[in-house]
Amino acid sequence: GNSVTQMEGPVTLSEEAFLTINCTYTATGYPSLFWYVQYPGEGLQLLLKATKADDKGSNKGFEATYRKETTSFHLEKGSVQVSDSAVYFCALSDVSGGGADGLTFGKGTHLIIQP
Amino acid sequence: DAGVTQSPTHLIKTRGQHVTLRCSPISGHKSVSWYQQVLGQGPQFIFQYYEKEERGRGNFPDRFSARQFPNYSSELNVNALLLGDSALYLCASSLFSVDAGELFFGEGSRLTVL
């Protein structure tokens, strides 16, 4: 079956630090990969996505590259801000099955940025 | 434009009771999905509906059921509630069935079972 493993938090960084949140996956088909973010008091929202190997998704200064050889989709940002404090979820969708099996999420990583 | 709206936002039930959760998708979205998020875990897929038909079901017991109405809104029903059903229930909408990844989530209905 499909699964997503991501580093557990909380991850605490100082403002302007470099961020990496690791994510690896197991999938039976050809998944699309996603990072979702949940800010305090808000619903989950899509941060970025990549639909095939070697694709790079990017948004709001965050980026992640779909690495099929290492089955990874690590999230990075060069300089984090206090406003980036949130819970980040890595997820996959096995589109070979029509995507009707929904998203498979990791457990989430709580990121805390200190001024 | 209104996002995905869910009701109620919070509710408390006792074991054995039944609960109905409601969801209105973004205007124009025809697909609705339901997820369960237990505290400290990622969301887990329950159902997907598209054009009023069930298109996908996760690994949940038959106590969980859902439906989608002609206006694309949706209900999630849970019968014979167990303590383990306490969770945040998330509804998400998307334009199409196969756009499984680009979902727009509501803020959820937090269910507590005592």
mmCIF file with all atom_site columns, C-alpha atoms in Angstrom:
data_model
loop_
_atom_site.group_PDB
_atom_site.id
_atom_site.type_symbol
_atom_site.label_atom_id
_atom_site.label_alt_id
_atom_site.label_comp_id
_atom_site.label_asym_id
_atom_site.label_entity_id
_atom_site.label_seq_id
_atom_site.pdbx_PDB_ins_code
_atom_site.Cartn_x
_atom_site.Cartn_y
_atom_site.Cartn_z
_atom_site.occupancy
_atom_site.B_iso_or_equiv
_atom_site.pdbx_formal_charge
_atom_site.auth_seq_id
_atom_site.auth_comp_id
_atom_site.auth_asym_id
_atom_site.auth_atom_id
_atom_site.pdbx_PDB_model_num
ATOM 1   C CA . GLY A 1 1   ? 0.000   0.000  0.000   1.00 0.00 ? 1   GLY A CA 1
ATOM 2   C CA . ASN A 1 2   ? 0.886   3.657  -0.058  1.00 0.00 ? 2   ASN A CA 1
ATOM 3   C CA . SER A 1 3   ? 2.549   5.429  2.836   1.00 0.00 ? 3   SER A CA 1
ATOM 4   C CA . VAL A 1 4   ? 4.305   8.693  3.663   1.00 0.00 ? 4   VAL A CA 1
ATOM 5   C CA . THR A 1 5   ? 6.943   9.180  6.326   1.00 0.00 ? 5   THR A CA 1
ATOM 6   C CA . GLN A 1 6   ? 8.038   12.621 7.395   1.00 0.00 ? 6   GLN A CA 1
ATOM 7   C CA . MET A 1 7   ? 10.272  13.907 10.143  1.00 0.00 ? 7   MET A CA 1
ATOM 8   C CA . GLU A 1 8   ? 8.445   14.475 13.359  1.00 0.00 ? 8   GLU A CA 1
ATOM 9   C CA . GLY A 1 9   ? 8.566   17.722 15.198  1.00 0.00 ? 9   GLY A CA 1
ATOM 10  C CA . PRO A 1 10  ? 8.394   20.071 16.631  1.00 0.00 ? 10  PRO A CA 1
ATOM 11  C CA . VAL A 1 11  ? 11.137  21.684 14.599  1.00 0.00 ? 11  VAL A CA 1
ATOM 12  C CA . THR A 1 12  ? 12.264  24.965 16.132  1.00 0.00 ? 12  THR A CA 1
ATOM 13  C CA . LEU A 1 13  ? 14.354  27.410 14.110  1.00 0.00 ? 13  LEU A CA 1
ATOM 14  C CA . SER A 1 14  ? 15.396  31.021 14.347  1.00 0.00 ? 14  SER A CA 1
ATOM 15  C CA . GLU A 1 15  ? 14.152  33.537 11.810  1.00 0.00 ? 15  GLU A CA 1
ATOM 16  C CA . GLU A 1 16  ? 16.182  33.555 8.553   1.00 0.00 ? 16  GLU A CA 1
ATOM 17  C CA . ALA A 1 17  ? 17.454  30.011 9.151   1.00 0.00 ? 17  ALA A CA 1
ATOM 18  C CA . PHE A 1 18  ? 17.468  27.381 6.392   1.00 0.00 ? 18  PHE A CA 1
ATOM 19  C CA . LEU A 1 19  ? 14.664  24.851 6.571   1.00 0.00 ? 19  LEU A CA 1
ATOM 20  C CA . THR A 1 20  ? 14.527  21.236 5.482   1.00 0.00 ? 20  THR A CA 1
ATOM 21  C CA . ILE A 1 21  ? 11.634  18.921 6.330   1.00 0.00 ? 21  ILE A CA 1
ATOM 22  C CA . ASN A 1 22  ? 12.280  15.392 5.142   1.00 0.00 ? 22  ASN A CA 1
ATOM 23  C CA . CYS A 1 23  ? 9.614   13.301 3.439   1.00 0.00 ? 23  CYS A CA 1
ATOM 24  C CA . THR A 1 24  ? 9.873   9.827  1.936   1.00 0.00 ? 24  THR A CA 1
ATOM 25  C CA . TYR A 1 25  ? 7.143   7.752  0.401   1.00 0.00 ? 25  TYR A CA 1
ATOM 26  C CA . THR A 1 26  ? 6.121   4.255  -0.628  1.00 0.00 ? 26  THR A CA 1
ATOM 27  C CA . ALA A 1 27  ? 3.693   3.856  -3.507  1.00 0.00 ? 27  ALA A CA 1
ATOM 28  C CA . THR A 1 28  ? 2.522   1.002  -5.691  1.00 0.00 ? 28  THR A CA 1
ATOM 29  C CA . GLY A 1 29  ? 1.831   3.166  -8.745  1.00 0.00 ? 29  GLY A CA 1
ATOM 30  C CA . TYR A 1 30  ? 3.001   6.505  -10.051 1.00 0.00 ? 30  TYR A CA 1
ATOM 31  C CA . PRO A 1 31  ? 2.159   9.063  -7.393  1.00 0.00 ? 31  PRO A CA 1
ATOM 32  C CA . SER A 1 32  ? 1.822   12.791 -7.459  1.00 0.00 ? 32  SER A CA 1
ATOM 33  C CA . LEU A 1 33  ? 3.388   14.427 -4.406  1.00 0.00 ? 33  LEU A CA 1
ATOM 34  C CA . PHE A 1 34  ? 2.215   17.366 -2.348  1.00 0.00 ? 34  PHE A CA 1
ATOM 35  C CA . TRP A 1 35  ? 3.008   19.554 0.605   1.00 0.00 ? 35  TRP A CA 1
ATOM 36  C CA . TYR A 1 36  ? 0.068   20.939 2.512   1.00 0.00 ? 36  TYR A CA 1
ATOM 37  C CA . VAL A 1 37  ? 0.296   23.518 5.292   1.00 0.00 ? 37  VAL A CA 1
ATOM 38  C CA . GLN A 1 38  ? -2.002  24.152 8.231   1.00 0.00 ? 38  GLN A CA 1
ATOM 39  C CA . TYR A 1 39  ? -1.604  27.581 9.826   1.00 0.00 ? 39  TYR A CA 1
ATOM 40  C CA . PRO A 1 40  ? -2.989  28.085 13.333  1.00 0.00 ? 40  PRO A CA 1
ATOM 41  C CA . GLY A 1 41  ? -6.770  28.362 13.253  1.00 0.00 ? 41  GLY A CA 1
ATOM 42  C CA . GLU A 1 42  ? -7.003  27.705 9.522   1.00 0.00 ? 42  GLU A CA 1
ATOM 43  C CA . GLY A 1 43  ? -7.803  24.787 7.263   1.00 0.00 ? 43  GLY A CA 1
ATOM 44  C CA . LEU A 1 44  ? -5.261  22.761 5.327   1.00 0.00 ? 44  LEU A CA 1
ATOM 45  C CA . GLN A 1 45  ? -4.066  24.435 2.165   1.00 0.00 ? 45  GLN A CA 1
ATOM 46  C CA . LEU A 1 46  ? -1.953  23.237 -0.700  1.00 0.00 ? 46  LEU A CA 1
ATOM 47  C CA . LEU A 1 47  ? 1.561   24.675 -0.597  1.00 0.00 ? 47  LEU A CA 1
ATOM 48  C CA . LEU A 1 48  ? 3.131   23.008 -3.634  1.00 0.00 ? 48  LEU A CA 1
ATOM 49  C CA . LYS A 1 49  ? 2.985   19.892 -5.760  1.00 0.00 ? 49  LYS A CA 1
ATOM 50  C CA . ALA A 1 50  ? 4.937   17.802 -8.261  1.00 0.00 ? 50  ALA A CA 1
ATOM 51  C CA . THR A 1 51  ? 3.348   15.281 -10.576 1.00 0.00 ? 51  THR A CA 1
ATOM 52  C CA . LYS A 1 52  ? 6.310   13.388 -12.036 1.00 0.00 ? 52  LYS A CA 1
ATOM 53  C CA . ALA A 1 53  ? 9.895   12.471 -11.324 1.00 0.00 ? 53  ALA A CA 1
ATOM 54  C CA . ASP A 1 54  ? 12.404  15.373 -11.279 1.00 0.00 ? 54  ASP A CA 1
ATOM 55  C CA . ASP A 1 55  ? 9.612   17.970 -11.159 1.00 0.00 ? 55  ASP A CA 1
ATOM 56  C CA . LYS A 1 56  ? 10.199  20.807 -8.723  1.00 0.00 ? 56  LYS A CA 1
ATOM 57  C CA . GLY A 1 57  ? 7.243   22.388 -6.983  1.00 0.00 ? 57  GLY A CA 1
ATOM 58  C CA . SER A 1 58  ? 7.630   25.868 -5.530  1.00 0.00 ? 58  SER A CA 1
ATOM 59  C CA . ASN A 1 59  ? 5.526   28.478 -3.783  1.00 0.00 ? 59  ASN A CA 1
ATOM 60  C CA . LYS A 1 60  ? 6.079   31.282 -1.246  1.00 0.00 ? 60  LYS A CA 1
ATOM 61  C CA . GLY A 1 61  ? 9.819   30.627 -1.213  1.00 0.00 ? 61  GLY A CA 1
ATOM 62  C CA . PHE A 1 62  ? 9.344   26.927 -0.453  1.00 0.00 ? 62  PHE A CA 1
ATOM 63  C CA . GLU A 1 63  ? 10.429  24.255 -2.891  1.00 0.00 ? 63  GLU A CA 1
ATOM 64  C CA . ALA A 1 64  ? 10.544  20.472 -3.136  1.00 0.00 ? 64  ALA A CA 1
ATOM 65  C CA . THR A 1 65  ? 11.880  18.145 -5.831  1.00 0.00 ? 65  THR A CA 1
ATOM 66  C CA . TYR A 1 66  ? 10.298  14.798 -6.718  1.00 0.00 ? 66  TYR A CA 1
ATOM 67  C CA . ARG A 1 67  ? 13.164  12.289 -6.415  1.00 0.00 ? 67  ARG A CA 1
ATOM 68  C CA . LYS A 1 68  ? 12.034  8.908  -7.687  1.00 0.00 ? 68  LYS A CA 1
ATOM 69  C CA . GLU A 1 69  ? 15.411  7.244  -7.115  1.00 0.00 ? 69  GLU A CA 1
ATOM 70  C CA . THR A 1 70  ? 15.312  8.039  -3.403  1.00 0.00 ? 70  THR A CA 1
ATOM 71  C CA . THR A 1 71  ? 11.484  8.122  -3.131  1.00 0.00 ? 71  THR A CA 1
ATOM 72  C CA . SER A 1 72  ? 11.724  11.504 -1.463  1.00 0.00 ? 72  SER A CA 1
ATOM 73  C CA . PHE A 1 73  ? 10.087  14.932 -1.616  1.00 0.00 ? 73  PHE A CA 1
ATOM 74  C CA . HIS A 1 74  ? 11.916  17.066 0.930   1.00 0.00 ? 74  HIS A CA 1
ATOM 75  C CA . LEU A 1 75  ? 10.604  20.560 1.641   1.00 0.00 ? 75  LEU A CA 1
ATOM 76  C CA . GLU A 1 76  ? 13.149  23.402 1.746   1.00 0.00 ? 76  GLU A CA 1
ATOM 77  C CA . LYS A 1 77  ? 13.209  27.132 2.278   1.00 0.00 ? 77  LYS A CA 1
ATOM 78  C CA . GLY A 1 78  ? 16.266  29.312 2.297   1.00 0.00 ? 78  GLY A CA 1
ATOM 79  C CA . SER A 1 79  ? 15.198  31.837 4.941   1.00 0.00 ? 79  SER A CA 1
ATOM 80  C CA . VAL A 1 80  ? 12.210  31.181 7.171   1.00 0.00 ? 80  VAL A CA 1
ATOM 81  C CA . GLN A 1 81  ? 10.020  33.822 8.761   1.00 0.00 ? 81  GLN A CA 1
ATOM 82  C CA . VAL A 1 82  ? 7.926   33.811 11.917  1.00 0.00 ? 82  VAL A CA 1
ATOM 83  C CA . SER A 1 83  ? 4.847   33.689 9.687   1.00 0.00 ? 83  SER A CA 1
ATOM 84  C CA . ASP A 1 84  ? 5.965   30.259 8.409   1.00 0.00 ? 84  ASP A CA 1
ATOM 85  C CA . SER A 1 85  ? 5.141   28.738 11.785  1.00 0.00 ? 85  SER A CA 1
ATOM 86  C CA . ALA A 1 86  ? 2.585   26.033 11.006  1.00 0.00 ? 86  ALA A CA 1
ATOM 87  C CA . VAL A 1 87  ? 2.116   22.285 10.637  1.00 0.00 ? 87  VAL A CA 1
ATOM 88  C CA . TYR A 1 88  ? 3.388   20.892 7.325   1.00 0.00 ? 88  TYR A CA 1
ATOM 89  C CA . PHE A 1 89  ? 2.038   17.671 5.803   1.00 0.00 ? 89  PHE A CA 1
ATOM 90  C CA . CYS A 1 90  ? 3.604   15.662 3.020   1.00 0.00 ? 90  CYS A CA 1
ATOM 91  C CA . ALA A 1 91  ? 1.079   13.707 0.958   1.00 0.00 ? 91  ALA A CA 1
ATOM 92  C CA . LEU A 1 92  ? 0.753   11.561 -2.138  1.00 0.00 ? 92  LEU A CA 1
ATOM 93  C CA . SER A 1 93  ? -1.964  10.688 -4.589  1.00 0.00 ? 93  SER A CA 1
ATOM 94  C CA . ASP A 1 94  ? -1.692  7.527  -6.636  1.00 0.00 ? 94  ASP A CA 1
ATOM 95  C CA . VAL A 1 95  ? -3.097  8.846  -9.884  1.00 0.00 ? 95  VAL A CA 1
ATOM 96  C CA . SER A 1 96  ? -2.662  5.500  -11.610 1.00 0.00 ? 96  SER A CA 1
ATOM 97  C CA . GLY A 1 97  ? -5.745  4.446  -9.686  1.00 0.00 ? 97  GLY A CA 1
ATOM 98  C CA . GLY A 1 98  ? -7.678  7.468  -10.894 1.00 0.00 ? 98  GLY A CA 1
ATOM 99  C CA . GLY A 1 99  ? -6.947  9.328  -7.698  1.00 0.00 ? 99  GLY A CA 1
ATOM 100 C CA . ALA A 1 100 ? -10.129 7.981  -6.163  1.00 0.00 ? 100 ALA A CA 1
ATOM 101 C CA . ASP A 1 101 ? -8.248  6.541  -3.208  1.00 0.00 ? 101 ASP A CA 1
ATOM 102 C CA . GLY A 1 102 ? -7.728  10.005 -1.849  1.00 0.00 ? 102 GLY A CA 1
ATOM 103 C CA . LEU A 1 103 ? -4.579  11.541 -0.484  1.00 0.00 ? 103 LEU A CA 1
ATOM 104 C CA . THR A 1 104 ? -2.240  9.609  1.795   1.00 0.00 ? 104 THR A CA 1
ATOM 105 C CA . PHE A 1 105 ? -0.767  11.992 4.369   1.00 0.00 ? 105 PHE A CA 1
ATOM 106 C CA . GLY A 1 106 ? 2.226   11.859 6.634   1.00 0.00 ? 106 GLY A CA 1
ATOM 107 C CA . LYS A 1 107 ? 1.813   12.615 10.311  1.00 0.00 ? 107 LYS A CA 1
ATOM 108 C CA . GLY A 1 108 ? 2.774   16.261 9.974   1.00 0.00 ? 108 GLY A CA 1
ATOM 109 C CA . THR A 1 109 ? 5.712   18.343 11.151  1.00 0.00 ? 109 THR A CA 1
ATOM 110 C CA . HIS A 1 110 ? 5.106   21.240 13.506  1.00 0.00 ? 110 HIS A CA 1
ATOM 111 C CA . LEU A 1 111 ? 7.439   24.097 12.593  1.00 0.00 ? 111 LEU A CA 1
ATOM 112 C CA . ILE A 1 112 ? 8.095   26.865 15.106  1.00 0.00 ? 112 ILE A CA 1
ATOM 113 C CA . ILE A 1 113 ? 10.050  29.930 14.015  1.00 0.00 ? 113 ILE A CA 1
ATOM 114 C CA . GLN A 1 114 ? 11.411  32.152 16.761  1.00 0.00 ? 114 GLN A CA 1
ATOM 115 C CA . PRO A 1 115 ? 12.188  35.845 16.134  1.00 0.00 ? 115 PRO A CA 1
ATOM 116 C CA . ASP B 2 1   ? -15.821 33.767 -2.838  1.00 0.00 ? 1   ASP B CA 1
ATOM 117 C CA . ALA B 2 2   ? -16.759 31.455 -0.010  1.00 0.00 ? 2   ALA B CA 1
ATOM 118 C CA . GLY B 2 3   ? -14.439 28.576 0.694   1.00 0.00 ? 3   GLY B CA 1
ATOM 119 C CA . VAL B 2 4   ? -15.433 25.137 1.880   1.00 0.00 ? 4   VAL B CA 1
ATOM 120 C CA . THR B 2 5   ? -17.819 25.465 4.803   1.00 0.00 ? 5   THR B CA 1
ATOM 121 C CA . GLN B 2 6   ? -18.501 22.797 7.390   1.00 0.00 ? 6   GLN B CA 1
ATOM 122 C CA . SER B 2 7   ? -21.011 22.488 10.189  1.00 0.00 ? 7   SER B CA 1
ATOM 123 C CA . PRO B 2 8   ? -21.112 22.121 13.067  1.00 0.00 ? 8   PRO B CA 1
ATOM 124 C CA . THR B 2 9   ? -17.648 23.311 14.059  1.00 0.00 ? 9   THR B CA 1
ATOM 125 C CA . HIS B 2 10  ? -17.684 21.487 17.381  1.00 0.00 ? 10  HIS B CA 1
ATOM 126 C CA . LEU B 2 11  ? -19.928 18.818 18.846  1.00 0.00 ? 11  LEU B CA 1
ATOM 127 C CA . ILE B 2 12  ? -19.992 16.392 21.736  1.00 0.00 ? 12  ILE B CA 1
ATOM 128 C CA . LYS B 2 13  ? -21.705 13.010 21.576  1.00 0.00 ? 13  LYS B CA 1
ATOM 129 C CA . THR B 2 14  ? -21.825 9.922  23.747  1.00 0.00 ? 14  THR B CA 1
ATOM 130 C CA . ARG B 2 15  ? -20.944 6.385  22.775  1.00 0.00 ? 15  ARG B CA 1
ATOM 131 C CA . GLY B 2 16  ? -23.572 4.657  20.688  1.00 0.00 ? 16  GLY B CA 1
ATOM 132 C CA . GLN B 2 17  ? -25.074 7.860  19.334  1.00 0.00 ? 17  GLN B CA 1
ATOM 133 C CA . HIS B 2 18  ? -25.236 8.933  15.717  1.00 0.00 ? 18  HIS B CA 1
ATOM 134 C CA . VAL B 2 19  ? -23.735 12.071 14.152  1.00 0.00 ? 19  VAL B CA 1
ATOM 135 C CA . THR B 2 20  ? -24.253 13.937 10.887  1.00 0.00 ? 20  THR B CA 1
ATOM 136 C CA . LEU B 2 21  ? -21.641 16.360 9.606   1.00 0.00 ? 21  LEU B CA 1
ATOM 137 C CA . ARG B 2 22  ? -22.296 18.730 6.742   1.00 0.00 ? 22  ARG B CA 1
ATOM 138 C CA . CYS B 2 23  ? -20.147 20.280 4.048   1.00 0.00 ? 23  CYS B CA 1
ATOM 139 C CA . SER B 2 24  ? -20.666 22.861 1.317   1.00 0.00 ? 24  SER B CA 1
ATOM 140 C CA . PRO B 2 25  ? -18.004 22.859 -1.400  1.00 0.00 ? 25  PRO B CA 1
ATOM 141 C CA . ILE B 2 26  ? -16.591 25.826 -3.219  1.00 0.00 ? 26  ILE B CA 1
ATOM 142 C CA . SER B 2 27  ? -19.001 27.016 -5.882  1.00 0.00 ? 27  SER B CA 1
ATOM 143 C CA . GLY B 2 28  ? -18.391 25.098 -9.103  1.00 0.00 ? 28  GLY B CA 1
ATOM 144 C CA . HIS B 2 29  ? -16.587 22.210 -7.430  1.00 0.00 ? 29  HIS B CA 1
ATOM 145 C CA . LYS B 2 30  ? -18.229 18.861 -8.120  1.00 0.00 ? 30  LYS B CA 1
ATOM 146 C CA . SER B 2 31  ? -16.109 16.591 -5.960  1.00 0.00 ? 31  SER B CA 1
ATOM 147 C CA . VAL B 2 32  ? -16.216 16.315 -2.178  1.00 0.00 ? 32  VAL B CA 1
ATOM 148 C CA . SER B 2 33  ? -13.929 14.215 -0.020  1.00 0.00 ? 33  SER B CA 1
ATOM 149 C CA . TRP B 2 34  ? -13.996 13.463 3.687   1.00 0.00 ? 34  TRP B CA 1
ATOM 150 C CA . TYR B 2 35  ? -10.984 12.912 5.934   1.00 0.00 ? 35  TYR B CA 1
ATOM 151 C CA . GLN B 2 36  ? -10.558 12.011 9.590   1.00 0.00 ? 36  GLN B CA 1
ATOM 152 C CA . GLN B 2 37  ? -7.709  13.662 11.495  1.00 0.00 ? 37  GLN B CA 1
ATOM 153 C CA . VAL B 2 38  ? -6.945  12.214 14.893  1.00 0.00 ? 38  VAL B CA 1
ATOM 154 C CA . LEU B 2 39  ? -4.912  14.469 17.174  1.00 0.00 ? 39  LEU B CA 1
ATOM 155 C CA . GLY B 2 40  ? -1.228  14.306 16.289  1.00 0.00 ? 40  GLY B CA 1
ATOM 156 C CA . GLN B 2 41  ? -1.812  12.395 13.047  1.00 0.00 ? 41  GLN B CA 1
ATOM 157 C CA . GLY B 2 42  ? -2.240  13.287 9.419   1.00 0.00 ? 42  GLY B CA 1
ATOM 158 C CA . PRO B 2 43  ? -5.680  13.236 7.808   1.00 0.00 ? 43  PRO B CA 1
ATOM 159 C CA . GLN B 2 44  ? -6.936  9.811  6.755   1.00 0.00 ? 44  GLN B CA 1
ATOM 160 C CA . PHE B 2 45  ? -9.151  9.378  3.700   1.00 0.00 ? 45  PHE B CA 1
ATOM 161 C CA . ILE B 2 46  ? -12.745 8.263  4.312   1.00 0.00 ? 46  ILE B CA 1
ATOM 162 C CA . PHE B 2 47  ? -14.763 8.929  1.134   1.00 0.00 ? 47  PHE B CA 1
ATOM 163 C CA . GLN B 2 48  ? -14.747 10.725 -2.173  1.00 0.00 ? 48  GLN B CA 1
ATOM 164 C CA . TYR B 2 49  ? -17.917 11.706 -4.020  1.00 0.00 ? 49  TYR B CA 1
ATOM 165 C CA . TYR B 2 50  ? -18.146 13.078 -7.516  1.00 0.00 ? 50  TYR B CA 1
ATOM 166 C CA . GLU B 2 51  ? -21.351 13.987 -9.306  1.00 0.00 ? 51  GLU B CA 1
ATOM 167 C CA . LYS B 2 52  ? -23.325 12.432 -6.443  1.00 0.00 ? 52  LYS B CA 1
ATOM 168 C CA . GLU B 2 53  ? -21.659 9.040  -6.787  1.00 0.00 ? 53  GLU B CA 1
ATOM 169 C CA . GLU B 2 54  ? -19.153 7.414  -4.457  1.00 0.00 ? 54  GLU B CA 1
ATOM 170 C CA . ARG B 2 55  ? -15.817 7.249  -6.284  1.00 0.00 ? 55  ARG B CA 1
ATOM 171 C CA . GLY B 2 56  ? -13.543 6.107  -3.490  1.00 0.00 ? 56  GLY B CA 1
ATOM 172 C CA . ARG B 2 57  ? -13.667 4.708  0.012   1.00 0.00 ? 57  ARG B CA 1
ATOM 173 C CA . GLY B 2 58  ? -10.914 4.422  2.604   1.00 0.00 ? 58  GLY B CA 1
ATOM 174 C CA . ASN B 2 59  ? -10.420 1.751  5.214   1.00 0.00 ? 59  ASN B CA 1
ATOM 175 C CA . PHE B 2 60  ? -13.281 2.682  7.522   1.00 0.00 ? 60  PHE B CA 1
ATOM 176 C CA . PRO B 2 61  ? -16.075 0.480  8.903   1.00 0.00 ? 61  PRO B CA 1
ATOM 177 C CA . ASP B 2 62  ? -19.614 0.452  7.543   1.00 0.00 ? 62  ASP B CA 1
ATOM 178 C CA . ARG B 2 63  ? -20.680 2.676  10.448  1.00 0.00 ? 63  ARG B CA 1
ATOM 179 C CA . PHE B 2 64  ? -19.361 5.495  8.275   1.00 0.00 ? 64  PHE B CA 1
ATOM 180 C CA . SER B 2 65  ? -21.491 6.574  5.342   1.00 0.00 ? 65  SER B CA 1
ATOM 181 C CA . ALA B 2 66  ? -21.871 9.650  3.205   1.00 0.00 ? 66  ALA B CA 1
ATOM 182 C CA . ARG B 2 67  ? -23.854 11.119 0.391   1.00 0.00 ? 67  ARG B CA 1
ATOM 183 C CA . GLN B 2 68  ? -23.695 14.025 -2.008  1.00 0.00 ? 68  GLN B CA 1
ATOM 184 C CA . PHE B 2 69  ? -26.695 16.094 -2.954  1.00 0.00 ? 69  PHE B CA 1
ATOM 185 C CA . PRO B 2 70  ? -27.678 17.623 -6.337  1.00 0.00 ? 70  PRO B CA 1
ATOM 186 C CA . ASN B 2 71  ? -26.197 20.973 -5.226  1.00 0.00 ? 71  ASN B CA 1
ATOM 187 C CA . TYR B 2 72  ? -22.901 19.094 -4.535  1.00 0.00 ? 72  TYR B CA 1
ATOM 188 C CA . SER B 2 73  ? -23.066 19.589 -0.782  1.00 0.00 ? 73  SER B CA 1
ATOM 189 C CA . SER B 2 74  ? -22.376 16.501 1.270   1.00 0.00 ? 74  SER B CA 1
ATOM 190 C CA . GLU B 2 75  ? -23.135 14.778 4.547   1.00 0.00 ? 75  GLU B CA 1
ATOM 191 C CA . LEU B 2 76  ? -20.988 12.380 6.534   1.00 0.00 ? 76  LEU B CA 1
ATOM 192 C CA . ASN B 2 77  ? -22.864 10.076 8.881   1.00 0.00 ? 77  ASN B CA 1
ATOM 193 C CA . VAL B 2 78  ? -21.355 7.994  11.640  1.00 0.00 ? 78  VAL B CA 1
ATOM 194 C CA . ASN B 2 79  ? -23.470 5.460  13.522  1.00 0.00 ? 79  ASN B CA 1
ATOM 195 C CA . ALA B 2 80  ? -22.860 3.721  16.844  1.00 0.00 ? 80  ALA B CA 1
ATOM 196 C CA . LEU B 2 81  ? -20.151 6.158  17.860  1.00 0.00 ? 81  LEU B CA 1
ATOM 197 C CA . LEU B 2 82  ? -17.048 4.844  19.602  1.00 0.00 ? 82  LEU B CA 1
ATOM 198 C CA . LEU B 2 83  ? -14.569 6.746  21.734  1.00 0.00 ? 83  LEU B CA 1
ATOM 199 C CA . GLY B 2 84  ? -12.036 6.269  18.944  1.00 0.00 ? 84  GLY B CA 1
ATOM 200 C CA . ASP B 2 85  ? -14.200 8.273  16.549  1.00 0.00 ? 85  ASP B CA 1
ATOM 201 C CA . SER B 2 86  ? -13.196 11.437 18.394  1.00 0.00 ? 86  SER B CA 1
ATOM 202 C CA . ALA B 2 87  ? -11.348 13.470 15.775  1.00 0.00 ? 87  ALA B CA 1
ATOM 203 C CA . LEU B 2 88  ? -11.398 16.455 13.468  1.00 0.00 ? 88  LEU B CA 1
ATOM 204 C CA . TYR B 2 89  ? -13.430 15.627 10.376  1.00 0.00 ? 89  TYR B CA 1
ATOM 205 C CA . LEU B 2 90  ? -12.297 17.496 7.308   1.00 0.00 ? 90  LEU B CA 1
ATOM 206 C CA . CYS B 2 91  ? -14.203 18.082 4.132   1.00 0.00 ? 91  CYS B CA 1
ATOM 207 C CA . ALA B 2 92  ? -12.388 19.000 0.948   1.00 0.00 ? 92  ALA B CA 1
ATOM 208 C CA . SER B 2 93  ? -13.644 19.963 -2.474  1.00 0.00 ? 93  SER B CA 1
ATOM 209 C CA . SER B 2 94  ? -12.087 19.908 -5.912  1.00 0.00 ? 94  SER B CA 1
ATOM 210 C CA . LEU B 2 95  ? -13.178 20.570 -9.454  1.00 0.00 ? 95  LEU B CA 1
ATOM 211 C CA . PHE B 2 96  ? -12.854 17.035 -10.708 1.00 0.00 ? 96  PHE B CA 1
ATOM 212 C CA . SER B 2 97  ? -12.689 13.527 -9.394  1.00 0.00 ? 97  SER B CA 1
ATOM 213 C CA . VAL B 2 98  ? -9.154  12.876 -10.592 1.00 0.00 ? 98  VAL B CA 1
ATOM 214 C CA . ASP B 2 99  ? -7.845  16.173 -9.211  1.00 0.00 ? 99  ASP B CA 1
ATOM 215 C CA . ALA B 2 100 ? -7.318  14.187 -6.062  1.00 0.00 ? 100 ALA B CA 1
ATOM 216 C CA . GLY B 2 101 ? -4.315  16.192 -5.044  1.00 0.00 ? 101 GLY B CA 1
ATOM 217 C CA . GLU B 2 102 ? -5.390  19.799 -5.399  1.00 0.00 ? 102 GLU B CA 1
ATOM 218 C CA . LEU B 2 103 ? -7.959  19.852 -2.657  1.00 0.00 ? 103 LEU B CA 1
ATOM 219 C CA . PHE B 2 104 ? -9.489  22.817 -0.870  1.00 0.00 ? 104 PHE B CA 1
ATOM 220 C CA . PHE B 2 105 ? -10.172 22.015 2.770   1.00 0.00 ? 105 PHE B CA 1
ATOM 221 C CA . GLY B 2 106 ? -12.658 23.383 5.233   1.00 0.00 ? 106 GLY B CA 1
ATOM 222 C CA . GLU B 2 107 ? -11.684 24.096 8.827   1.00 0.00 ? 107 GLU B CA 1
ATOM 223 C CA . GLY B 2 108 ? -13.314 20.911 10.012  1.00 0.00 ? 108 GLY B CA 1
ATOM 224 C CA . SER B 2 109 ? -15.854 19.626 12.500  1.00 0.00 ? 109 SER B CA 1
ATOM 225 C CA . ARG B 2 110 ? -14.340 18.591 15.803  1.00 0.00 ? 110 ARG B CA 1
ATOM 226 C CA . LEU B 2 111 ? -16.185 15.595 17.233  1.00 0.00 ? 111 LEU B CA 1
ATOM 227 C CA . THR B 2 112 ? -15.715 14.508 20.824  1.00 0.00 ? 112 THR B CA 1
ATOM 228 C CA . VAL B 2 113 ? -17.221 11.182 21.879  1.00 0.00 ? 113 VAL B CA 1
ATOM 229 C CA . LEU B 2 114 ? -17.624 10.658 25.624  1.00 0.00 ? 114 LEU B CA 1
#
